[in-house]
Short mmCIF file of C-alpha atoms in Angstrom, two decimals:
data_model
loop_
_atom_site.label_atom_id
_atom_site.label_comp_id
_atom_site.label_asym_id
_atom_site.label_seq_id
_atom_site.Cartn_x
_atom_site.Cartn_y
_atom_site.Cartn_z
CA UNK X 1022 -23.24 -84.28 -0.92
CA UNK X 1023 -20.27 -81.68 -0.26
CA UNK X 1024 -22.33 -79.27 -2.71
CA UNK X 1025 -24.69 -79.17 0.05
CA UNK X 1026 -22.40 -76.96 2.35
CA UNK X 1027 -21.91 -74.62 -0.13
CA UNK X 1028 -24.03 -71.25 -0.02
CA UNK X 1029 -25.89 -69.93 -1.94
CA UNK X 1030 -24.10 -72.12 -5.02
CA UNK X 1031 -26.04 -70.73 -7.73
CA UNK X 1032 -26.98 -67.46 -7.33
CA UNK X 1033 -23.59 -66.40 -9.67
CA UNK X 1034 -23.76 -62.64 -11.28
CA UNK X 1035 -22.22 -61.75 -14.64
CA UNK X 1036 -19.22 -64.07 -16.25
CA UNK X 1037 -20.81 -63.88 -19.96
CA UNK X 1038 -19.10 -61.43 -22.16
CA UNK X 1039 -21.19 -58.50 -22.63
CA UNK X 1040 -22.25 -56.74 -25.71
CA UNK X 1041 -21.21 -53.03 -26.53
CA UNK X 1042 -24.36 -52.32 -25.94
CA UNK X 1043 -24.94 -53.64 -22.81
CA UNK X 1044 -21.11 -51.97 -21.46
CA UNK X 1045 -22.12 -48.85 -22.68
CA UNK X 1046 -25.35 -48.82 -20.59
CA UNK X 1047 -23.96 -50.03 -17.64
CA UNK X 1048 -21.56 -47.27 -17.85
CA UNK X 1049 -24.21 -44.60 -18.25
CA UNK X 1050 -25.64 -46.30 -15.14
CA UNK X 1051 -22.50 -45.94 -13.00
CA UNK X 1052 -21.67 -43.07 -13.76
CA UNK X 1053 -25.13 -40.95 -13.19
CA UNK X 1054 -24.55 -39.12 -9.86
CA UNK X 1055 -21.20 -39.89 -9.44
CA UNK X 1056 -17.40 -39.15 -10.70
CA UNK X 1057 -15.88 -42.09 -11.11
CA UNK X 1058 -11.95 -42.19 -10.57
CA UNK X 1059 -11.33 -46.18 -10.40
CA UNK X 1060 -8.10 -47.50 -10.96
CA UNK X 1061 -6.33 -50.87 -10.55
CA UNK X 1062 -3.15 -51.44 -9.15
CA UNK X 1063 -0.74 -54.70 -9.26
CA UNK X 1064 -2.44 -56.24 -6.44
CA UNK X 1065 -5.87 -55.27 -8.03
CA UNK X 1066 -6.89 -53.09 -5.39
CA UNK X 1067 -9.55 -50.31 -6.47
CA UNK X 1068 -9.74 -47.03 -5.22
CA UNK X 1069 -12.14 -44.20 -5.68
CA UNK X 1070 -11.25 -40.75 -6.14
CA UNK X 1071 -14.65 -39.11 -7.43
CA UNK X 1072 -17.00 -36.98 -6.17
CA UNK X 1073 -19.00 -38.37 -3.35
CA UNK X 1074 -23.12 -38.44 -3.69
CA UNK X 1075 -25.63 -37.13 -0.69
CA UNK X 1076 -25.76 -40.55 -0.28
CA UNK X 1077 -22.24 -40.75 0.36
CA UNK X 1078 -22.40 -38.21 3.57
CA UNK X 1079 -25.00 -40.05 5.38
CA UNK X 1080 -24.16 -41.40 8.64
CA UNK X 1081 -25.32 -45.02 10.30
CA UNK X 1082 -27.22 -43.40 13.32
CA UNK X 1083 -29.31 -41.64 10.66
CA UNK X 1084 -30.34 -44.53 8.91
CA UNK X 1085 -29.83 -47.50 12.00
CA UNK X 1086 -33.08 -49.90 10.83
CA UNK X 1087 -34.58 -47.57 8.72
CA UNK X 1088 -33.05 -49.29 5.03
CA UNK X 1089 -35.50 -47.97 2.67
CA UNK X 1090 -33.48 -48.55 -0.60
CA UNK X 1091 -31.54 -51.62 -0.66
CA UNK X 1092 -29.37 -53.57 -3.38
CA UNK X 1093 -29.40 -57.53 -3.41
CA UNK X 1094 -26.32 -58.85 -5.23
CA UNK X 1095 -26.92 -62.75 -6.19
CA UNK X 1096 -30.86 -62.08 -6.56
CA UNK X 1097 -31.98 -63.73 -9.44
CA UNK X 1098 -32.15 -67.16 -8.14
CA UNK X 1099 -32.07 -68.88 -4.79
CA UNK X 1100 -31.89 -67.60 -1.50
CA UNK X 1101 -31.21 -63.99 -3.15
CA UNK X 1102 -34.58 -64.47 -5.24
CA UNK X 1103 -36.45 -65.33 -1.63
CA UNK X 1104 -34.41 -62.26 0.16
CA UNK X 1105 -35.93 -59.91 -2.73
CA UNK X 1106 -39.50 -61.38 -2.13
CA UNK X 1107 -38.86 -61.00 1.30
CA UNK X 1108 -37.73 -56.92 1.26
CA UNK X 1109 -40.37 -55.84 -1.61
CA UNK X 1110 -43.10 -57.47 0.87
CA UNK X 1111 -41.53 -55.14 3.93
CA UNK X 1112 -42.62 -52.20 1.45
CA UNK X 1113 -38.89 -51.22 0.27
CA UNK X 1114 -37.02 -50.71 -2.93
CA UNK X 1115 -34.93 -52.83 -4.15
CA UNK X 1116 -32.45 -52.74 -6.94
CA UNK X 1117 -30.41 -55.89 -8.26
CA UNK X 1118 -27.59 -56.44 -10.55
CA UNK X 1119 -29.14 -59.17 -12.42
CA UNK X 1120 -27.05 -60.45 -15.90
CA UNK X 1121 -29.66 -61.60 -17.75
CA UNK X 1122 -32.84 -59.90 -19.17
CA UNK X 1123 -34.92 -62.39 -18.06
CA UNK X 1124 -34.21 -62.26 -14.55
CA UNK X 1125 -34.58 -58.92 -14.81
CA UNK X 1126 -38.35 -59.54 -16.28
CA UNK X 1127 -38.91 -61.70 -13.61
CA UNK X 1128 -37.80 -59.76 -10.54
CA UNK X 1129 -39.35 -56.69 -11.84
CA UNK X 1130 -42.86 -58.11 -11.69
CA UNK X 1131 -42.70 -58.02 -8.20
CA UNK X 1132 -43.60 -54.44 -6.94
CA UNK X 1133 -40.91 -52.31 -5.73
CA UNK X 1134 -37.95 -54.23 -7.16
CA UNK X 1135 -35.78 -52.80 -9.97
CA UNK X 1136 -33.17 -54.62 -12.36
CA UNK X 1137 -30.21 -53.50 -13.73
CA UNK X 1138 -28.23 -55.39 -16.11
CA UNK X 1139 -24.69 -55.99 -15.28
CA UNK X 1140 -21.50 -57.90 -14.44
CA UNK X 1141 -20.55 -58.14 -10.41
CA UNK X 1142 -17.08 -58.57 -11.48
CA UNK X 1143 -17.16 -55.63 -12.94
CA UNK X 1144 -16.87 -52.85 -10.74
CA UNK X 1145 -18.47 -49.80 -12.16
CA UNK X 1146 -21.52 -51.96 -12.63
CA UNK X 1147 -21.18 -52.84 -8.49
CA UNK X 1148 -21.44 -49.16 -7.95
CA UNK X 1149 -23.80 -48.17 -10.11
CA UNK X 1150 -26.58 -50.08 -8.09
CA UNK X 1151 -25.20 -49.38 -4.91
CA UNK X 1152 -25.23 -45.56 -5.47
CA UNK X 1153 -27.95 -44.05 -3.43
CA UNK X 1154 -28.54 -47.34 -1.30
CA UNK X 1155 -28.75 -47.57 2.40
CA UNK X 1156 -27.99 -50.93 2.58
CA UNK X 1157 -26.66 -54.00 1.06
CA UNK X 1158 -27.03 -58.25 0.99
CA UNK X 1159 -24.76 -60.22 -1.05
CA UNK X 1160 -25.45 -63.85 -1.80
CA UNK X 1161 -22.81 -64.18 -4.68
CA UNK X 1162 -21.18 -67.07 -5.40
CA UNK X 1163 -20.32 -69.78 -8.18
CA UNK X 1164 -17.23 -70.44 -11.13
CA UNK X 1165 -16.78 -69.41 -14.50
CA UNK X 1166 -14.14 -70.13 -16.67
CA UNK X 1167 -11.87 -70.55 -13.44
CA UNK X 1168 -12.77 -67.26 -11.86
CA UNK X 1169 -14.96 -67.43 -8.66
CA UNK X 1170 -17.55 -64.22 -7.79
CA UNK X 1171 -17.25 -65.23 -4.26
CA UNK X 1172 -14.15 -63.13 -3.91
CA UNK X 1173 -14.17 -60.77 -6.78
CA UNK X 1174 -17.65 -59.59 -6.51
CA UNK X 1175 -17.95 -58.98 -3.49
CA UNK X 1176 -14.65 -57.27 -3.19
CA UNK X 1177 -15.92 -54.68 -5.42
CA UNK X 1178 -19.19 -54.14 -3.18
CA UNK X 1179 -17.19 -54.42 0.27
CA UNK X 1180 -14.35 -51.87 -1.37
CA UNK X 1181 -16.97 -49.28 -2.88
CA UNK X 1182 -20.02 -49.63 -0.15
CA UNK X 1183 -19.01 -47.19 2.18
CA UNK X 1184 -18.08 -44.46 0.05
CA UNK X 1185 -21.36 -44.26 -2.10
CA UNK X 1186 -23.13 -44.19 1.57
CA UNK X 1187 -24.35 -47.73 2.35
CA UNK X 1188 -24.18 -47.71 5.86
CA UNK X 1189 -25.21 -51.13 6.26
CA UNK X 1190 -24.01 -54.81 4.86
CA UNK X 1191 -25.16 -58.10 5.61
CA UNK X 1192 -22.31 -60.68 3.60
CA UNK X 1193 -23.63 -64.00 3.15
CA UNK X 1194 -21.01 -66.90 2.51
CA UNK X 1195 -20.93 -70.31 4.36
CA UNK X 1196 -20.57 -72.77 6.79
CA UNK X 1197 -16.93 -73.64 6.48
CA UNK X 1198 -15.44 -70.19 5.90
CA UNK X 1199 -13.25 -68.60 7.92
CA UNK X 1200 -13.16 -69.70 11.32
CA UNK X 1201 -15.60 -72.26 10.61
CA UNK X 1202 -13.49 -74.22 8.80
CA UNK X 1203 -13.21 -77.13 11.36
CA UNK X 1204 -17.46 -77.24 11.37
CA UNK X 1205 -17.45 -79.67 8.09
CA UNK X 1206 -15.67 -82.83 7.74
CA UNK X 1207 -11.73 -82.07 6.01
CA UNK X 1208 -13.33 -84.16 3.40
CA UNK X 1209 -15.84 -81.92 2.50
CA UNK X 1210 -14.00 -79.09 3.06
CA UNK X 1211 -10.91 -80.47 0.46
CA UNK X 1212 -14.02 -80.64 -2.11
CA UNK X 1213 -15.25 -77.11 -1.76
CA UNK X 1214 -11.68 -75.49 -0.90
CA UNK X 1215 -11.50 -73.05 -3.73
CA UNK X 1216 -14.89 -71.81 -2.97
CA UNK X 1217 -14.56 -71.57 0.97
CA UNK X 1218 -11.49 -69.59 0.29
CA UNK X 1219 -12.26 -67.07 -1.86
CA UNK X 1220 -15.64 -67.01 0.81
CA UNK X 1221 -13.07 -66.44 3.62
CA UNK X 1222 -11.17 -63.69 1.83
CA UNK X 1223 -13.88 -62.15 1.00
CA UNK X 1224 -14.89 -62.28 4.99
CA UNK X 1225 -11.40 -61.01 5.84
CA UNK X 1226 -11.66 -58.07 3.36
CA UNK X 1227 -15.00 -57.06 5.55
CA UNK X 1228 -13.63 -57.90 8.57
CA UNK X 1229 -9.73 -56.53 8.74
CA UNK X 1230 -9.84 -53.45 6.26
CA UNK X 1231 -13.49 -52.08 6.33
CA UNK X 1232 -13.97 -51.55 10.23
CA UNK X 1233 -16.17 -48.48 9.35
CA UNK X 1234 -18.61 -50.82 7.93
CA UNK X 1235 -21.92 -51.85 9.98
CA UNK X 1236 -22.01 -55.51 8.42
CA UNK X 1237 -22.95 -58.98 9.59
CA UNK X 1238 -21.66 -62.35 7.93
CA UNK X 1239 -23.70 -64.79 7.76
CA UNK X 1240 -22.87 -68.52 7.28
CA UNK X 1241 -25.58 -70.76 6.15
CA UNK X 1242 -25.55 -74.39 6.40
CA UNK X 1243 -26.28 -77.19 3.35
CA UNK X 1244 -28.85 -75.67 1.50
CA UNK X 1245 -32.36 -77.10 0.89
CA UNK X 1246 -35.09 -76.13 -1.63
CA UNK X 1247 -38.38 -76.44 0.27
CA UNK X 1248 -41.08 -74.46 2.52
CA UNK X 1249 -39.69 -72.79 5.18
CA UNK X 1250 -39.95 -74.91 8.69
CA UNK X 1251 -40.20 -71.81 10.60
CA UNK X 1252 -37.36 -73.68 13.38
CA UNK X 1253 -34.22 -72.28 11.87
CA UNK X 1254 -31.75 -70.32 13.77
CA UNK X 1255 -28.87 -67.82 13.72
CA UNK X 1256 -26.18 -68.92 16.03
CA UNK X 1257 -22.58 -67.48 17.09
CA UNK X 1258 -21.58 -70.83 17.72
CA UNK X 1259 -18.58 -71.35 14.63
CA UNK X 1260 -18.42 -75.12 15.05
CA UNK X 1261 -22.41 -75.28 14.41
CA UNK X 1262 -23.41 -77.38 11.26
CA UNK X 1263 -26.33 -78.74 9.84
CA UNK X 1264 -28.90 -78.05 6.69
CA UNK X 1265 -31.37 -75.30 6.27
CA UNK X 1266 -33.64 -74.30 3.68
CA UNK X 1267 -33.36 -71.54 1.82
CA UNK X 1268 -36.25 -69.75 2.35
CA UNK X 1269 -35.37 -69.91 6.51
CA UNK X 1270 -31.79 -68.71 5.35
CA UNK X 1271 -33.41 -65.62 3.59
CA UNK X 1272 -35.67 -64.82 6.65
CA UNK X 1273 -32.90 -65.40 9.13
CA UNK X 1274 -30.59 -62.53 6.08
CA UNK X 1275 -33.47 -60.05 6.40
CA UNK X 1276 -33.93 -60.41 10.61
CA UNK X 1277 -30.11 -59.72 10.74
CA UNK X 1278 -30.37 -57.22 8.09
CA UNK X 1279 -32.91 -54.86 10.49
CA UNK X 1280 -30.85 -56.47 13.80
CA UNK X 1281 -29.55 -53.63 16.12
CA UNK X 1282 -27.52 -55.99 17.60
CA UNK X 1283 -25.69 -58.50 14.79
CA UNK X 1284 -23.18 -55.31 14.30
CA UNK X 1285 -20.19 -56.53 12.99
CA UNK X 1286 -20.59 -60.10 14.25
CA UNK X 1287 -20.56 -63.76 12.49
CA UNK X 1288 -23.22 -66.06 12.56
CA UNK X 1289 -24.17 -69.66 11.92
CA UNK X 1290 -27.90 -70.23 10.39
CA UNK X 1291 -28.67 -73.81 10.40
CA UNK X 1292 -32.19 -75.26 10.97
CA UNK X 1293 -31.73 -77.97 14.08
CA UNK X 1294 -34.77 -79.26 13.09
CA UNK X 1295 -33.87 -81.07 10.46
CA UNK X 1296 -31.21 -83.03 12.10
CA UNK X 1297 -33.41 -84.42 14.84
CA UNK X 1298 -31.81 -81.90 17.07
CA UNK X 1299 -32.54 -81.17 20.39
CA UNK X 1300 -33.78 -77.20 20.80
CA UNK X 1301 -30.94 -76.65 22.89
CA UNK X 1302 -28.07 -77.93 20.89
CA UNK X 1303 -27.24 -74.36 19.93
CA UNK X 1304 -27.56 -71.31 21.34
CA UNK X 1305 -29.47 -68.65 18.95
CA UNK X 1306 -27.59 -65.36 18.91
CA UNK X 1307 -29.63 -62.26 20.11
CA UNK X 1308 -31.43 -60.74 17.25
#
């Protein structure tokens, strides 16, 4: 099925309409430590003019493979749910932007992890859980009500990352964005077209305007629910294209997450395996 190149479909953040409540908490949130001077222009392009945190003077060759406080965006379900697991196990805090209270229960009962409720296309929630991180993975994606997270949300983590001191990004989107457009049959690609674009801005946004940024993208193949196989690979080949499962896909995010050398370069993960594939029909990329 063409849903099957699509990654990570369901791990969507905050569409519902929030209470007062809930706004005013996530404001308290966003604001603690920082200044915030957002504003939106006609393009909707958002700026920061606050105070910057201790975080926000940090440097990458202080931190380089030393994350010790990292925010998941798209971790209550999915590959983002088995990138948590996979972090809290490596002995490090996490923090997620979960929008519902029982995600939050449920990542929370695994030690180390901490929930805050909140809206990804909102951007004062974004930078309330990225204040005082070293690092960030984004898995967002999914519709509501016509608007798609793929773009928006990450937009506002890309846009406020660097200045709250995240020195290190791994964006994960998916086979048939960007560049890889050509690895999926036009078919497919005509069905998923408004996700794999707003996937491929949201690449671009990384790519062209945030060159400060230490990220890696990473482009997983159809997704599969099932036990790791322990064969899957990260490739820079861009016309690679298979299925993997998600739990590979998570371990392959969290190798390139503590990778020296997946600075600021694209990869593939696909799982050869599973298409009868000979070892060699891609090359892995150095990790």
């Amino acid at each position: 099925a063409a849903s099957a190149f699509l990654a990570p479909a369901h791990s969507v953040l905050g569409f519902a309409r929030r209470s007062a409540s809930n706004v005013q908490a996530g404001s308290r949130q966003a604001s603690r430590g920082i200044r915030l001077g957002l504003r939106m222009d006609a393009q909707d392009t958002r700026t920061f003019d606050g105070d910057m945190t201790d975080a926000g003077r940090r440097e990458l060759k202080d931190l380089e493979g030393q994350w010790k406080k990292i925010c998941v965006l798209g971790g209550s379900k999915g590959v983002g749910r088995e990138i948590v697991k996979l972090l809290a196990a490596r002995d490090v805090e996490v923090i997620a932007l979960v929008r519902r209270e029982e995600s939050k229960t449920e990542l929370e009962s695994i030690k180390g992890v901490k929930c805050v409720l909140g809206n990804a296309m909102e951007a004062a929630d974004v930078i309330g859980v990225l204040d005082g991180c070293d690092a960030c993975v984004s898995t967002l994606g999914g519709e509501s009500d016509g608007v798609r997270v793929d773009y928006k949300g990450n937009m506002n983590a890309i846009e406020n990352a660097g200045i709250l001191g995240v020195t290190r990004m791994i964006l994960v989107t998916s086979i048939g964005s960007g560049d890889s457009k050509d690895a999926i049959p036009a078919a497919v690609y005509d069905t998923l077209k408004s996700a794999l674009v707003d996937k491929t801005k949201a690449e671009n946004l990384l790519i062209k305007y945030y060159t400060n940024t230490d990220y890696t993208i990473v482009r997983p193949g159809g997704l599969i629910s099932a036990p790791s196989t322990g064969k899957a690979i990260l490739t820079e080949d861009k016309m690679a294209s298979g299925a993997i499962h998600r739990s590979d896909v998570a371990k392959l995010v969290v190798d390139a997450l503590y990778s020296k050398k997946l600075t600021k370069k694209i990869v593939t993960a696909i799982d050869p395996s599973l298409a009868n594939a000979p070892a060699t029909a891609y090359k892995p990329a150095d990790v």
